[in-house]
Amino acid sequence: MTGVSERKSRNRVDSGRFASHIAPSAQLPYNFCRFDAGGLAAAPAATFVRNLPLMSQLTILEYPDPRLRTKAQPVVVFDAALQALIDAMFETMYAAPGIGLAATQVNVHKQLLVLDVSEEKNRPLVLVNPRIVAQDGSQTYQEGCLSVPGIYADVDRADRITVEALDRNGQPQQIEAEGLLAVCIQHEMDHLVGKLFVDYLSPLKRDLVRRKLEKQRRSAAQA
């Protein structure tokens, strides 16, 4: 997610509401990033990373780029190319700055997430081929996304989740997450199936978001 999100009540609230500005004190460093999920040919991670210098920052796709709708495929090879991709994703996420990034957002259509919700940015977490095996409770955060810059909306998600995944070396791990970490994981996992947080809005509000972003891009191009 881009920017930060404020934790609301665990009771359900209107998930269609969105705002373009929130107070800095109410923001959480959510950068659930952009991964090209569709338009360009989905090159294998090895091909993608081969042309990148180690630890280079990656380009994040922005809504409504159709590549963000690409469904990610499982990771089956844990090689040096994958390690370089993971490192580059972390650098991109930290520089954004953000707390989560999905490979889909950088046009690598693999089931891969990097996250770090710590204030010190010293607790990196890699989830490969993640799946939620249990969930409980409900919480609402005002989420944002680097793929949808400047837009925030209340989204209801599970408060506690159990996730099974592989680590960066292909070893199995189980994560018990709640609060912000649970929100971040669920938001990033949405990217892996081609879903963005704006999909929780009404069609009318999604159209308003699209037009707002188009206006922002035109203004940036003229600056």
Short mmCIF file of C-alpha atoms in Angstrom, two decimals:
data_model
loop_
_atom_site.label_atom_id
_atom_site.label_comp_id
_atom_site.label_asym_id
_atom_site.label_seq_id
_atom_site.Cartn_x
_atom_site.Cartn_y
_atom_site.Cartn_z
CA MET A 1 0.00 0.00 0.00
CA THR A 2 1.10 3.54 -0.57
CA GLY A 3 1.18 5.90 2.34
CA VAL A 4 -0.33 4.77 5.58
CA SER A 5 -3.53 3.40 6.91
CA GLU A 6 -5.46 3.95 10.07
CA ARG A 7 -6.82 1.05 12.03
CA LYS A 8 -10.55 1.30 12.64
CA SER A 9 -12.97 -0.70 14.75
CA ARG A 10 -13.06 -4.43 14.25
CA ASN A 11 -16.70 -4.08 13.38
CA ARG A 12 -17.57 -3.78 9.72
CA VAL A 13 -17.74 -0.28 8.29
CA ASP A 14 -18.50 1.10 4.86
CA SER A 15 -15.74 -0.35 2.66
CA GLY A 16 -16.81 1.87 -0.23
CA ARG A 17 -15.66 5.12 1.37
CA PHE A 18 -12.40 6.55 0.09
CA ALA A 19 -10.38 9.70 0.68
CA SER A 20 -7.49 11.29 -1.13
CA HIS A 21 -5.87 12.70 2.01
CA ILE A 22 -5.44 11.56 5.59
CA ALA A 23 -3.57 13.16 8.45
CA PRO A 24 0.08 12.05 8.78
CA SER A 25 -0.56 10.97 12.36
CA ALA A 26 -3.26 8.59 11.15
CA GLN A 27 -1.20 6.97 8.47
CA LEU A 28 0.53 3.62 8.49
CA PRO A 29 3.39 2.90 6.10
CA TYR A 30 1.42 0.66 3.78
CA ASN A 31 3.09 0.21 0.47
CA PHE A 32 1.48 -2.76 -1.13
CA CYS A 33 3.22 -2.34 -4.31
CA ARG A 34 2.60 -2.62 -8.01
CA PHE A 35 3.53 -5.59 -10.04
CA ASP A 36 2.93 -5.84 -13.74
CA ALA A 37 0.44 -8.62 -13.81
CA GLY A 38 -0.63 -8.84 -17.33
CA GLY A 39 0.09 -6.75 -20.38
CA LEU A 40 3.72 -7.57 -20.98
CA ALA A 41 4.80 -11.11 -21.57
CA ALA A 42 5.44 -12.68 -18.18
CA ALA A 43 9.16 -13.45 -18.31
CA PRO A 44 10.54 -16.03 -15.87
CA ALA A 45 12.22 -14.53 -12.84
CA ALA A 46 15.63 -15.59 -14.15
CA THR A 47 15.09 -13.72 -17.42
CA PHE A 48 13.77 -10.64 -15.65
CA VAL A 49 16.60 -10.42 -13.14
CA ARG A 50 19.38 -11.20 -15.59
CA ASN A 51 19.12 -7.68 -17.01
CA LEU A 52 19.03 -5.96 -13.61
CA PRO A 53 21.98 -4.86 -11.52
CA LEU A 54 21.85 -6.42 -8.08
CA MET A 55 19.68 -4.43 -5.65
CA SER A 56 18.30 -2.09 -8.32
CA GLN A 57 14.92 -0.50 -7.72
CA LEU A 58 12.08 -1.85 -9.82
CA THR A 59 9.26 -0.01 -11.60
CA ILE A 60 5.87 -0.25 -9.93
CA LEU A 61 2.78 -0.54 -12.12
CA GLU A 62 -0.14 1.80 -11.56
CA TYR A 63 -3.88 1.21 -11.77
CA PRO A 64 -5.57 0.67 -14.19
CA ASP A 65 -2.62 -1.04 -15.90
CA PRO A 66 -4.07 -4.37 -17.12
CA ARG A 67 -0.91 -6.22 -16.11
CA LEU A 68 -1.98 -5.81 -12.50
CA ARG A 69 -4.80 -8.27 -13.28
CA THR A 70 -2.45 -11.14 -14.14
CA LYS A 71 -2.68 -14.15 -11.84
CA ALA A 72 0.69 -15.16 -10.43
CA GLN A 73 2.10 -18.65 -10.85
CA PRO A 74 3.80 -20.72 -8.13
CA VAL A 75 7.54 -20.39 -7.68
CA VAL A 76 9.24 -23.71 -8.42
CA VAL A 77 12.92 -22.76 -8.77
CA PHE A 78 14.89 -21.25 -5.89
CA ASP A 79 18.02 -20.02 -7.61
CA ALA A 80 20.34 -17.01 -7.60
CA ALA A 81 17.97 -15.15 -9.92
CA LEU A 82 15.15 -15.48 -7.41
CA GLN A 83 17.40 -14.24 -4.61
CA ALA A 84 18.37 -11.19 -6.70
CA LEU A 85 14.69 -10.49 -7.41
CA ILE A 86 13.83 -10.69 -3.71
CA ASP A 87 16.66 -8.28 -2.83
CA ALA A 88 15.54 -5.84 -5.54
CA MET A 89 11.96 -6.03 -4.29
CA PHE A 90 13.05 -5.21 -0.76
CA GLU A 91 15.06 -2.23 -1.98
CA THR A 92 12.09 -1.00 -4.01
CA MET A 93 9.72 -1.45 -1.07
CA TYR A 94 11.95 0.34 1.43
CA ALA A 95 12.65 3.21 -0.98
CA ALA A 96 8.93 3.74 -1.77
CA PRO A 97 8.68 3.73 1.30
CA GLY A 98 6.40 0.79 1.96
CA ILE A 99 5.74 -2.20 4.17
CA GLY A 100 4.76 -4.76 1.54
CA LEU A 101 5.33 -5.54 -2.12
CA ALA A 102 4.03 -8.28 -4.37
CA ALA A 103 5.97 -9.52 -7.38
CA THR A 104 2.93 -8.92 -9.58
CA GLN A 105 3.37 -5.19 -9.06
CA VAL A 106 6.81 -5.26 -10.67
CA ASN A 107 5.69 -7.32 -13.65
CA VAL A 108 6.98 -10.62 -12.32
CA HIS A 109 4.03 -12.96 -12.19
CA LYS A 110 5.20 -15.27 -9.45
CA GLN A 111 3.63 -15.99 -6.06
CA LEU A 112 6.12 -13.94 -4.09
CA LEU A 113 5.70 -11.27 -1.40
CA VAL A 114 8.15 -9.22 0.64
CA LEU A 115 7.05 -7.41 3.80
CA ASP A 116 8.42 -5.52 6.78
CA VAL A 117 5.94 -3.86 9.12
CA SER A 118 8.50 -3.03 11.84
CA GLU A 119 9.12 0.63 12.65
CA GLU A 120 12.88 0.06 12.46
CA LYS A 121 12.61 -1.71 9.07
CA ASN A 122 14.73 -4.55 10.38
CA ARG A 123 12.32 -7.51 10.24
CA PRO A 124 12.07 -8.49 6.56
CA LEU A 125 9.68 -11.30 5.75
CA VAL A 126 9.55 -13.28 2.51
CA LEU A 127 6.48 -15.36 1.62
CA VAL A 128 6.68 -17.65 -1.39
CA ASN A 129 3.56 -19.48 -2.63
CA PRO A 130 1.55 -18.25 0.39
CA ARG A 131 -1.89 -19.53 1.31
CA ILE A 132 -4.19 -18.63 4.17
CA VAL A 133 -5.20 -21.78 6.07
CA ALA A 134 -7.15 -20.16 8.92
CA GLN A 135 -8.64 -16.76 9.74
CA ASP A 136 -10.67 -15.18 12.50
CA GLY A 137 -12.20 -11.88 13.53
CA SER A 138 -12.66 -8.68 11.56
CA GLN A 139 -10.83 -5.37 11.37
CA THR A 140 -11.01 -2.31 9.15
CA TYR A 141 -8.05 -0.28 7.96
CA GLN A 142 -7.89 2.68 5.67
CA GLU A 143 -5.69 1.18 3.00
CA GLY A 144 -3.67 2.69 0.20
CA CYS A 145 -1.52 1.21 -2.53
CA LEU A 146 1.57 2.27 -4.47
CA SER A 147 -0.24 1.06 -7.56
CA VAL A 148 -3.05 3.50 -6.74
CA PRO A 149 -1.13 6.58 -5.51
CA GLY A 150 -2.91 9.16 -3.40
CA ILE A 151 -6.08 7.11 -2.86
CA TYR A 152 -7.19 5.57 0.44
CA ALA A 153 -10.25 3.50 1.34
CA ASP A 154 -11.64 1.58 4.30
CA VAL A 155 -11.32 -2.17 3.71
CA ASP A 156 -12.58 -4.96 5.96
CA ARG A 157 -10.28 -7.94 6.44
CA ALA A 158 -9.70 -10.78 8.88
CA ASP A 159 -8.06 -9.69 12.12
CA ARG A 160 -6.03 -12.87 12.62
CA ILE A 161 -4.74 -15.25 9.99
CA THR A 162 -2.53 -18.31 9.73
CA VAL A 163 -0.43 -18.46 6.58
CA GLU A 164 1.57 -21.37 5.19
CA ALA A 165 4.33 -20.45 2.75
CA LEU A 166 7.92 -21.13 1.77
CA ASP A 167 10.79 -18.86 2.76
CA ARG A 168 13.35 -17.45 0.29
CA ASN A 169 15.27 -20.73 0.39
CA GLY A 170 12.24 -22.91 -0.25
CA GLN A 171 11.82 -24.05 3.36
CA PRO A 172 8.26 -24.34 4.71
CA GLN A 173 7.09 -21.84 7.32
CA GLN A 174 3.86 -21.03 9.12
CA ILE A 175 3.05 -17.44 10.10
CA GLU A 176 0.53 -16.44 12.77
CA ALA A 177 -0.34 -12.80 12.02
CA GLU A 178 -2.74 -10.24 13.44
CA GLY A 179 -3.36 -6.52 13.18
CA LEU A 180 -1.22 -4.62 10.70
CA LEU A 181 0.79 -7.64 9.58
CA ALA A 182 -2.40 -9.59 8.87
CA VAL A 183 -3.79 -6.68 6.83
CA CYS A 184 -0.55 -6.32 4.89
CA ILE A 185 -0.36 -10.02 4.02
CA GLN A 186 -3.99 -10.13 2.88
CA HIS A 187 -3.56 -6.95 0.79
CA GLU A 188 -0.45 -8.32 -0.91
CA MET A 189 -1.98 -11.74 -1.51
CA ASP A 190 -4.83 -9.99 -3.34
CA HIS A 191 -2.24 -8.77 -5.88
CA LEU A 192 -1.25 -12.37 -6.62
CA VAL A 193 -4.75 -13.10 -7.92
CA GLY A 194 -5.03 -9.84 -9.86
CA LYS A 195 -7.08 -7.99 -7.26
CA LEU A 196 -6.54 -4.43 -5.95
CA PHE A 197 -8.00 -2.76 -2.88
CA VAL A 198 -10.06 -0.45 -5.12
CA ASP A 199 -12.02 -3.54 -6.17
CA TYR A 200 -13.70 -3.29 -2.77
CA LEU A 201 -15.21 0.05 -3.84
CA SER A 202 -18.41 0.55 -5.80
CA PRO A 203 -18.11 0.81 -9.62
CA LEU A 204 -18.89 4.53 -9.38
CA LYS A 205 -16.12 5.16 -6.89
CA ARG A 206 -13.66 3.05 -8.89
CA ASP A 207 -14.39 5.25 -11.88
CA LEU A 208 -13.78 8.35 -9.76
CA VAL A 209 -10.45 6.88 -8.67
CA ARG A 210 -9.48 6.15 -12.27
CA ARG A 211 -10.29 9.70 -13.38
CA LYS A 212 -8.42 11.21 -10.42
CA LEU A 213 -5.30 9.20 -11.29
CA GLU A 214 -5.54 10.18 -14.95
CA LYS A 215 -5.71 13.84 -13.91
CA GLN A 216 -2.68 13.38 -11.67
CA ARG A 217 -0.70 11.85 -14.52
CA ARG A 218 -1.62 14.65 -16.91
CA SER A 219 -0.57 17.24 -14.35
CA ALA A 220 2.72 15.43 -13.76
CA ALA A 221 3.40 15.23 -17.48
CA GLN A 222 2.86 18.97 -17.87
CA ALA A 223 5.05 19.92 -14.91
#
